[in-house]
Short mmCIF file of C-alpha atoms in Angstrom, two decimals:
data_model
loop_
_atom_site.label_atom_id
_atom_site.label_comp_id
_atom_site.label_asym_id
_atom_site.label_seq_id
_atom_site.Cartn_x
_atom_site.Cartn_y
_atom_site.Cartn_z
CA MET A 17 -28.74 -20.35 15.30
CA SER A 18 -30.51 -18.22 12.72
CA ILE A 19 -32.51 -19.48 9.78
CA ASP A 20 -29.61 -18.17 7.60
CA MET A 21 -27.43 -21.03 8.84
CA THR A 22 -30.24 -23.49 8.17
CA ALA A 23 -30.58 -22.19 4.64
CA ALA A 24 -26.82 -22.27 4.13
CA MET A 25 -26.63 -25.89 5.27
CA ARG A 26 -29.45 -26.80 2.90
CA ARG A 27 -27.75 -25.08 -0.05
CA ALA A 28 -24.42 -26.71 0.83
CA LEU A 29 -26.05 -30.14 0.96
CA ALA A 30 -27.59 -29.55 -2.46
CA ALA A 31 -24.21 -28.48 -3.83
CA VAL A 32 -22.51 -31.62 -2.54
CA ARG A 33 -25.16 -33.79 -4.13
CA ALA A 34 -24.57 -31.93 -7.39
CA GLN A 35 -20.86 -32.82 -7.12
CA ASP A 36 -19.96 -29.17 -6.50
CA PRO A 37 -17.97 -29.16 -3.22
CA MET A 38 -16.52 -25.73 -4.00
CA GLY A 39 -20.02 -24.33 -4.19
CA ALA A 40 -20.78 -25.90 -0.82
CA THR A 41 -17.60 -24.32 0.52
CA ARG A 42 -18.71 -20.86 -0.55
CA GLU A 43 -22.12 -21.29 1.07
CA ILE A 44 -20.68 -22.28 4.46
CA GLN A 45 -17.89 -19.69 4.33
CA ALA A 46 -20.47 -16.95 3.78
CA ALA A 47 -22.63 -18.21 6.65
CA LEU A 48 -19.75 -18.58 9.11
CA GLY A 49 -18.36 -15.19 8.16
CA GLY A 50 -21.68 -13.51 8.77
CA GLY A 51 -21.76 -12.21 5.22
CA ALA A 52 -24.48 -12.28 2.65
CA ARG A 53 -24.80 -15.18 0.26
CA PRO A 54 -22.93 -14.46 -2.98
CA ASP A 55 -25.34 -13.55 -5.78
CA GLN A 56 -23.35 -15.62 -8.22
CA PRO A 57 -20.79 -18.41 -7.92
CA GLU A 58 -17.15 -17.56 -8.46
CA PRO A 59 -15.97 -17.73 -12.06
CA ALA A 60 -15.04 -21.21 -13.13
CA ALA A 61 -11.50 -20.04 -13.84
CA THR A 62 -10.87 -19.63 -10.10
CA THR A 63 -11.21 -23.38 -9.55
CA PRO A 64 -8.64 -25.55 -11.35
CA PRO A 65 -10.37 -28.42 -13.14
CA ALA A 66 -8.11 -30.90 -11.33
CA ALA A 67 -9.58 -29.74 -8.01
CA LEU A 68 -13.07 -30.93 -8.93
CA PRO A 69 -14.02 -34.55 -8.23
CA ARG A 70 -15.04 -36.82 -11.06
CA ALA A 71 -18.52 -38.27 -10.82
CA SER A 72 -17.15 -41.79 -10.58
CA LYS A 73 -15.54 -40.95 -7.23
CA TRP A 74 -18.84 -40.21 -5.51
CA ARG A 75 -20.46 -43.17 -3.78
CA ARG A 76 -23.68 -42.84 -1.85
CA ASP A 77 -24.68 -45.02 1.04
CA PRO A 78 -28.05 -46.59 0.09
CA GLN A 79 -29.25 -46.22 3.66
CA VAL A 80 -28.46 -42.51 3.61
CA GLU A 81 -30.32 -42.10 0.32
CA ASP A 82 -33.35 -43.97 1.69
CA ALA A 83 -33.40 -41.64 4.67
CA GLU A 84 -33.40 -38.68 2.33
CA ILE A 85 -36.35 -40.05 0.42
CA LEU A 86 -38.31 -40.51 3.63
CA ASP A 87 -37.41 -36.97 4.66
CA GLU A 88 -38.64 -35.54 1.40
CA LYS A 89 -41.92 -37.44 1.59
CA ALA A 90 -42.49 -36.27 5.13
CA GLY A 91 -42.06 -32.67 4.04
CA GLN A 92 -44.51 -32.73 1.17
CA GLY A 93 -47.35 -30.25 1.54
CA SER A 94 -45.79 -28.51 4.55
CA ASP A 95 -43.09 -26.07 5.50
CA ALA A 96 -41.11 -28.71 7.41
CA ALA A 97 -38.23 -28.59 4.94
CA ASP A 98 -37.76 -24.86 5.49
CA THR A 99 -37.57 -25.16 9.28
CA ALA A 100 -35.32 -28.23 9.60
CA GLU A 101 -32.67 -28.05 12.30
CA PRO A 102 -29.18 -27.04 11.05
CA LEU A 103 -27.81 -29.95 13.10
CA SER A 104 -29.82 -32.48 11.09
CA LEU A 105 -28.72 -30.85 7.86
CA PHE A 106 -25.11 -30.90 8.96
CA GLU A 107 -25.29 -34.60 9.77
CA ARG A 108 -26.71 -35.27 6.33
CA LEU A 109 -23.96 -33.17 4.78
CA LYS A 110 -21.38 -35.26 6.66
CA ALA A 111 -22.99 -38.44 5.40
CA GLN A 112 -22.79 -37.24 1.81
CA MET A 113 -19.16 -36.17 2.29
CA SER A 114 -18.28 -39.60 3.64
CA GLY A 115 -19.30 -41.04 0.27
CA CYS A 116 -16.61 -39.10 -1.59
CA VAL A 117 -13.53 -41.25 -2.09
CA ASP A 118 -10.28 -39.37 -2.79
CA CYS A 119 -11.99 -36.21 -3.96
CA GLY A 120 -8.82 -34.19 -3.52
CA PRO A 121 -8.44 -30.45 -2.83
CA ALA A 122 -12.03 -29.55 -3.56
CA THR A 123 -13.38 -31.82 -0.84
CA ASN A 124 -10.63 -30.70 1.51
CA SER A 125 -11.71 -27.14 0.87
CA LEU A 126 -15.25 -27.99 1.93
CA SER A 127 -13.93 -29.64 5.07
CA GLY A 128 -11.94 -26.50 5.69
CA ALA A 129 -15.09 -24.41 5.55
CA LEU A 130 -16.45 -26.17 8.61
CA PRO A 131 -15.25 -25.12 12.06
CA ASN A 132 -11.80 -26.50 12.88
CA ALA A 133 -12.69 -27.66 16.36
CA LEU A 134 -15.76 -29.39 14.98
CA ALA A 135 -15.19 -30.92 11.61
CA GLY A 136 -12.22 -29.62 9.67
CA ALA A 137 -9.11 -27.58 9.23
CA PHE A 138 -10.08 -23.92 9.22
CA ALA A 139 -6.60 -23.14 7.97
CA GLY A 140 -7.92 -23.92 4.51
CA LEU A 141 -10.15 -20.84 4.51
CA PRO A 142 -9.03 -17.70 2.67
CA GLY A 143 -7.21 -15.38 5.04
CA GLN A 144 -6.56 -18.06 7.63
CA LEU A 145 -3.16 -19.30 8.69
CA ARG A 146 -2.18 -22.23 6.53
CA PRO A 147 -0.07 -25.22 7.52
CA ALA A 148 3.46 -24.04 8.18
CA GLY A 149 6.43 -25.38 6.32
CA ARG A 150 6.85 -26.40 2.69
CA GLY A 151 5.05 -29.63 1.98
CA VAL A 152 3.54 -29.93 5.47
CA VAL A 153 0.23 -31.77 5.42
CA PRO A 154 -2.04 -32.03 8.50
CA GLY A 155 -2.19 -35.63 9.60
CA ASP A 156 1.34 -36.55 8.50
CA ALA A 157 2.54 -39.47 10.65
CA THR A 158 6.29 -38.90 10.26
CA VAL A 159 7.98 -39.52 13.61
CA PRO A 160 9.66 -36.43 15.17
CA GLU A 161 13.38 -36.36 15.83
CA MET A 162 14.51 -37.29 19.34
CA PRO A 163 17.75 -37.59 21.30
CA GLU A 164 19.68 -40.80 21.74
CA GLY A 165 18.13 -43.01 24.40
CA ALA A 166 14.64 -41.51 24.10
CA GLN A 167 11.70 -43.57 22.85
CA PHE A 168 8.51 -42.79 20.92
CA LEU A 169 6.37 -45.85 21.49
CA SER A 170 3.09 -46.95 19.89
CA ARG A 171 0.54 -48.14 22.44
CA SER A 172 -3.17 -48.63 22.99
CA HIS A 173 -5.44 -48.06 25.99
CA SER A 174 -8.80 -49.78 26.50
CA GLY A 175 -11.47 -49.12 29.09
CA PRO A 176 -15.21 -49.51 29.69
CA GLU A 177 -15.99 -46.48 27.52
CA GLY A 178 -13.76 -47.42 24.61
CA ALA A 179 -10.18 -47.52 23.39
CA ARG A 180 -7.64 -45.17 21.82
CA ASN A 181 -4.21 -45.68 20.34
CA TYR A 182 -1.54 -43.30 21.55
CA ARG A 183 2.12 -42.45 21.21
CA LEU A 184 4.27 -42.30 24.32
CA TYR A 185 7.47 -40.28 24.51
CA ILE A 186 9.87 -41.54 27.16
CA PRO A 187 12.78 -39.14 27.72
CA SER A 188 16.39 -40.25 27.48
CA CYS A 189 16.63 -40.48 31.27
CA GLY A 190 14.60 -43.70 31.04
CA ALA A 191 11.18 -44.71 32.34
CA ALA A 192 12.44 -45.30 35.88
CA ARG A 193 13.45 -41.64 36.23
CA VAL A 194 10.43 -39.94 34.66
CA GLN A 195 9.41 -36.94 36.78
CA GLY A 196 5.99 -36.21 35.32
CA LEU A 197 3.53 -36.78 32.47
CA VAL A 198 1.99 -34.42 29.93
CA VAL A 199 -1.00 -35.67 27.90
CA MET A 200 -1.22 -33.78 24.59
CA LEU A 201 -4.52 -33.62 22.66
CA HIS A 202 -4.16 -32.71 19.00
CA GLY A 203 -6.43 -30.52 16.92
CA CYS A 204 -8.69 -31.54 14.05
CA THR A 205 -7.09 -33.32 11.07
CA GLN A 206 -3.83 -33.76 12.98
CA THR A 207 -2.12 -36.96 14.11
CA PRO A 208 -0.07 -37.46 17.27
CA GLU A 209 3.11 -37.45 15.17
CA ASP A 210 2.20 -34.26 13.33
CA PHE A 211 1.24 -32.55 16.58
CA ALA A 212 4.45 -33.69 18.27
CA ARG A 213 6.61 -32.32 15.47
CA GLY A 214 4.80 -29.00 15.36
CA THR A 215 4.65 -28.26 19.09
CA GLY A 216 8.13 -29.47 20.02
CA MET A 217 6.66 -30.63 23.32
CA ASN A 218 8.85 -33.74 23.42
CA ALA A 219 11.97 -31.56 23.43
CA ALA A 220 10.54 -29.29 26.13
CA ALA A 221 9.61 -32.33 28.22
CA GLU A 222 13.02 -33.93 27.66
CA ALA A 223 14.70 -31.04 29.45
CA ALA A 224 12.56 -31.72 32.54
CA ASP A 225 12.59 -35.55 32.39
CA LEU A 226 8.87 -35.67 31.60
CA ALA A 227 7.04 -38.30 29.58
CA VAL A 228 4.49 -37.18 26.97
CA ALA A 229 1.42 -39.14 25.87
CA TRP A 230 -0.16 -38.35 22.50
CA PRO A 231 -3.67 -39.92 22.25
CA GLU A 232 -5.04 -40.35 18.75
CA GLN A 233 -8.50 -39.34 17.63
CA THR A 234 -9.26 -40.86 14.22
CA ARG A 235 -11.96 -40.53 11.59
CA ASP A 236 -13.63 -43.53 13.19
CA HIS A 237 -14.50 -41.27 16.11
CA ASN A 238 -15.07 -37.97 14.28
CA MET A 239 -15.22 -37.16 10.58
CA MET A 240 -12.22 -34.83 10.83
CA SER A 241 -10.43 -36.50 13.76
CA CYS A 242 -11.65 -33.86 16.22
CA TRP A 243 -12.16 -34.52 19.91
CA ASN A 244 -15.92 -34.32 20.44
CA TRP A 245 -15.91 -31.48 22.98
CA PHE A 246 -19.27 -30.18 21.72
CA GLU A 247 -21.28 -33.35 22.37
CA ALA A 248 -23.01 -33.81 25.73
CA GLY A 249 -22.01 -37.48 25.77
CA HIS A 250 -18.34 -36.46 25.86
CA GLN A 251 -18.54 -33.92 28.70
CA GLN A 252 -19.05 -36.18 31.71
CA ALA A 253 -16.56 -37.91 33.98
CA ALA A 254 -17.83 -41.45 33.54
CA ARG A 255 -18.76 -41.30 29.87
CA GLY A 256 -17.19 -40.97 26.45
CA GLU A 257 -13.85 -39.41 25.71
CA PRO A 258 -13.26 -37.83 29.15
CA ALA A 259 -13.53 -41.30 30.71
CA ILE A 260 -11.21 -42.82 28.10
CA LEU A 261 -8.57 -40.10 28.45
CA ALA A 262 -8.76 -40.07 32.24
CA GLY A 263 -8.31 -43.84 32.27
CA LEU A 264 -5.30 -43.60 29.96
CA THR A 265 -3.75 -40.90 32.15
CA SER A 266 -4.38 -42.78 35.39
CA ALA A 267 -2.78 -45.92 33.96
CA LEU A 268 0.34 -44.06 32.86
CA CYS A 269 0.69 -42.10 36.09
CA ALA A 270 0.47 -45.37 38.00
CA GLU A 271 3.05 -46.93 35.68
CA PHE A 272 5.50 -44.11 36.35
CA GLY A 273 4.61 -43.78 40.04
CA LEU A 274 3.37 -40.21 39.70
CA GLY A 275 0.97 -38.32 41.93
CA ARG A 276 -1.73 -35.92 40.75
CA GLU A 277 0.56 -32.91 41.06
CA ARG A 278 2.79 -34.37 38.33
CA CYS A 279 0.09 -35.32 35.81
CA PHE A 280 -0.90 -32.68 33.25
CA VAL A 281 -3.02 -32.33 30.10
CA ALA A 282 -2.90 -29.78 27.29
CA GLY A 283 -4.40 -29.38 23.84
CA LEU A 284 -4.92 -27.21 20.78
CA SER A 285 -8.33 -26.08 19.51
CA ALA A 286 -10.65 -29.10 19.84
CA GLY A 287 -7.92 -30.70 21.96
CA GLY A 288 -7.77 -27.60 24.13
CA ALA A 289 -11.53 -27.68 24.60
CA MET A 290 -11.31 -31.33 25.67
CA ALA A 291 -8.47 -30.46 28.07
CA ALA A 292 -10.75 -27.86 29.68
CA ILE A 293 -13.44 -30.51 30.06
CA LEU A 294 -10.96 -32.92 31.68
CA GLY A 295 -9.97 -30.24 34.17
CA GLU A 296 -13.62 -30.01 35.20
CA THR A 297 -14.52 -33.72 35.11
CA HIS A 298 -11.32 -35.14 36.62
CA PRO A 299 -9.69 -32.62 38.99
CA ASP A 300 -8.50 -35.60 41.04
CA ILE A 301 -6.25 -36.79 38.20
CA PHE A 302 -4.71 -33.62 36.74
CA GLY A 303 -2.57 -31.16 38.63
CA ALA A 304 -2.65 -28.55 35.86
CA ILE A 305 -4.07 -28.10 32.37
CA GLY A 306 -3.12 -26.09 29.30
CA VAL A 307 -5.68 -24.74 26.83
CA HIS A 308 -4.31 -23.33 23.56
CA SER A 309 -6.87 -21.66 21.28
CA GLY A 310 -9.66 -23.66 22.90
CA LEU A 311 -13.03 -23.20 24.54
CA PRO A 312 -14.40 -23.54 28.09
CA ALA A 313 -16.16 -26.62 29.37
CA GLY A 314 -19.87 -26.48 28.63
CA ALA A 315 -19.45 -24.04 25.74
CA ALA A 316 -21.68 -26.18 23.53
CA GLN A 317 -24.02 -29.14 23.78
CA ASP A 318 -24.39 -29.97 20.10
CA MET A 319 -23.23 -28.93 16.66
CA VAL A 320 -25.56 -25.95 16.47
CA SER A 321 -24.42 -24.32 19.72
CA ALA A 322 -20.80 -25.10 18.83
CA PHE A 323 -20.99 -22.80 15.81
CA SER A 324 -22.06 -19.97 18.11
CA ALA A 325 -19.45 -20.77 20.75
CA MET A 326 -16.58 -20.66 18.29
CA ARG A 327 -17.73 -17.27 17.05
CA GLY A 328 -17.74 -15.93 20.60
CA GLN A 329 -21.48 -16.17 21.13
CA GLY A 330 -21.48 -19.12 23.51
CA ALA A 331 -21.37 -19.43 27.26
CA GLY A 332 -19.35 -22.09 29.03
CA ARG A 333 -18.13 -22.39 32.58
CA ALA A 334 -15.02 -20.76 33.99
CA ALA A 335 -12.50 -23.17 35.46
CA ALA A 336 -13.17 -23.80 39.14
CA ALA A 337 -10.89 -21.89 41.49
CA THR A 338 -10.30 -25.09 43.43
CA GLY A 339 -9.66 -27.22 40.34
CA PRO A 340 -6.39 -27.91 38.52
CA ARG A 341 -4.10 -24.95 37.88
CA LEU A 342 -4.59 -23.52 34.41
CA ILE A 343 -2.60 -21.84 31.63
CA VAL A 344 -4.49 -20.37 28.67
CA ILE A 345 -2.83 -19.22 25.43
CA HIS A 346 -4.73 -17.52 22.60
CA GLY A 347 -3.93 -15.32 19.62
CA ASP A 348 -5.75 -12.01 19.40
CA SER A 349 -6.17 -12.50 15.63
CA ASP A 350 -7.71 -15.96 15.89
CA ARG A 351 -10.56 -16.08 13.37
CA THR A 352 -11.45 -19.69 14.10
CA VAL A 353 -12.06 -19.71 17.86
CA ASP A 354 -12.89 -16.23 19.11
CA ILE A 355 -10.59 -14.82 21.78
CA SER A 356 -13.54 -14.25 24.11
CA ASN A 357 -13.41 -17.98 24.82
CA ALA A 358 -10.06 -17.52 26.58
CA GLU A 359 -11.67 -14.95 28.85
CA ARG A 360 -14.57 -17.29 29.59
CA ILE A 361 -12.20 -20.09 30.60
CA LEU A 362 -10.40 -17.85 33.08
CA GLY A 363 -13.45 -16.07 34.45
CA SER A 364 -11.47 -13.23 36.06
CA ARG A 365 -9.21 -10.39 34.97
CA GLY A 366 -6.01 -11.21 36.83
CA GLU A 367 -3.03 -8.87 36.98
CA ASP A 368 -0.34 -7.98 34.47
CA ALA A 369 3.03 -9.70 34.71
CA ALA A 370 6.29 -9.54 32.80
CA PRO A 371 6.60 -11.88 29.80
CA ALA A 372 8.09 -15.25 30.72
CA GLU A 373 9.41 -15.93 27.19
CA ASP A 374 11.47 -12.99 25.93
CA GLU A 375 12.82 -14.27 22.59
CA ALA A 376 9.58 -14.30 20.60
CA ALA A 377 9.08 -12.04 17.60
CA ARG A 378 5.44 -11.52 18.53
CA PRO A 379 4.73 -9.47 21.66
CA TYR A 380 2.21 -10.86 24.08
CA ARG A 381 0.35 -9.88 27.22
CA ARG A 382 0.86 -12.18 30.20
CA ARG A 383 -1.46 -12.10 33.19
CA LEU A 384 -1.46 -14.00 36.47
CA HIS A 385 -4.57 -15.03 38.36
CA LYS A 386 -4.03 -15.55 42.09
CA ASP A 387 -6.12 -16.92 44.92
CA ALA A 388 -6.80 -15.21 48.25
CA GLN A 389 -3.48 -16.48 49.58
CA GLY A 390 -1.56 -14.96 46.68
CA ARG A 391 -0.81 -18.26 44.98
CA VAL A 392 -0.86 -18.34 41.18
CA ARG A 393 -3.79 -20.48 40.09
CA ALA A 394 -3.87 -19.48 36.43
CA GLU A 395 -1.79 -17.76 33.80
CA SER A 396 -2.84 -16.34 30.45
CA TRP A 397 -1.00 -15.27 27.31
CA ILE A 398 -2.70 -13.16 24.67
CA VAL A 399 -0.37 -13.19 21.67
CA SER A 400 -0.45 -10.12 19.44
CA GLY A 401 -1.19 -10.82 15.79
CA ALA A 402 -1.36 -14.59 16.24
CA GLY A 403 -4.03 -16.69 14.58
CA HIS A 404 -5.29 -20.20 15.21
CA ALA A 405 -1.97 -21.99 15.60
CA TRP A 406 0.43 -23.32 18.23
CA SER A 407 2.50 -20.38 19.45
CA GLY A 408 6.25 -20.83 19.03
CA GLY A 409 5.71 -24.06 17.15
CA ARG A 410 7.95 -25.60 14.55
CA PRO A 411 7.42 -25.46 10.78
CA GLU A 412 7.79 -29.25 10.52
CA GLY A 413 4.26 -29.59 11.89
CA SER A 414 0.89 -28.22 10.82
CA TYR A 415 -0.89 -25.18 12.27
CA THR A 416 2.05 -23.61 14.03
CA ASP A 417 3.25 -20.03 14.46
CA PRO A 418 7.05 -20.04 14.89
CA ALA A 419 7.06 -16.28 15.53
CA GLY A 420 5.09 -16.56 18.76
CA PRO A 421 6.38 -17.15 22.29
CA ASP A 422 7.11 -20.83 22.94
CA ALA A 423 3.87 -22.28 24.29
CA SER A 424 5.42 -25.69 24.98
CA LYS A 425 8.21 -24.30 27.16
CA GLY A 426 5.74 -21.96 28.83
CA MET A 427 3.38 -24.78 29.69
CA ILE A 428 6.15 -26.97 31.11
CA ARG A 429 7.37 -24.07 33.26
CA PHE A 430 3.86 -23.40 34.53
CA PHE A 431 3.07 -27.07 35.14
CA LEU A 432 6.16 -27.56 37.29
CA GLN A 433 6.00 -24.37 39.33
CA ASP A 434 4.43 -24.39 42.77
CA GLY A 435 0.81 -23.31 42.89
#
């Protein structure tokens, strides 16, 4: 990460302390976009007064402030302040942001300036796809519609590494007749309910008598409810979120009497990145995985490398040829997670194939990746003109692109086909 990002983080932190979240937004937007720092702030008229927080709404944690004082003393008489790690600055920025209570659109705009798969909803950035549907707000917990006899249960799973609440969709056929399980990992700022409405995965699963689990990542686990795919402590089989999610999946597959070949996981953005990690850490649990607008396992080890990975400058490991089967879906106009990440997940070119979903308004390129025996091990869709949103999703949910081919139906088809 260049010193420009360090400087941008420092200026953003100063802006937040000065109760100017919009100024912090501009600093980070410029850094992430690779552009030069604006010489002057935008005219005040561009920011409605109601969008700015009142001073009384800012509350600082005394411990955080003490840490800042110690930091400043340590830097006196040296150039330490100018060479501080961007990661440390980002953590301090998060701490300051956590002290803002109900700061409204201005604070949300700052959150939007941070990478979606890390700490916010990139859809808030100028030029990015915004939440679809009038009045749709990321994180809305309204329950999706479902057919008579189906259930959308609230549950919790606990294990040695921690606990997560989750929603469980049981199709109208009843629990005794469930034919498979799909675990769906939402993106940043979303809730299980919001993600379920937007993807329409429950309806796609209903047609195949599949159950769907919707684990919840909250602000207790990440400032913007992101799965922590970029932290080393959450990239190992026996630790962190992979262990929690694998334990949840194993428990449900045992409950429904399902073998590995009928247990699947998929996710969007940060959720897609975590799905890729699960495919690597727990190939014994998942028969297939779906990664929508995500990143490969090992793409980042901390916040600093995550910035690079999302911009297409990271590494990451291709999915193992002997691991779970894989379907990857990515828009070629995604400005949040660079499309090169889809190529890194697959690790090979594959061969062209006819589109599997013919009713979409957006054209897309479908490729199949086969093993030496000619069996399809992976499938990829590159959707023309699509941004960072669930392809073929519904406007009732956030971060969806209704014009794209139906990713939910495509994943179910791929999951259930023979490898």
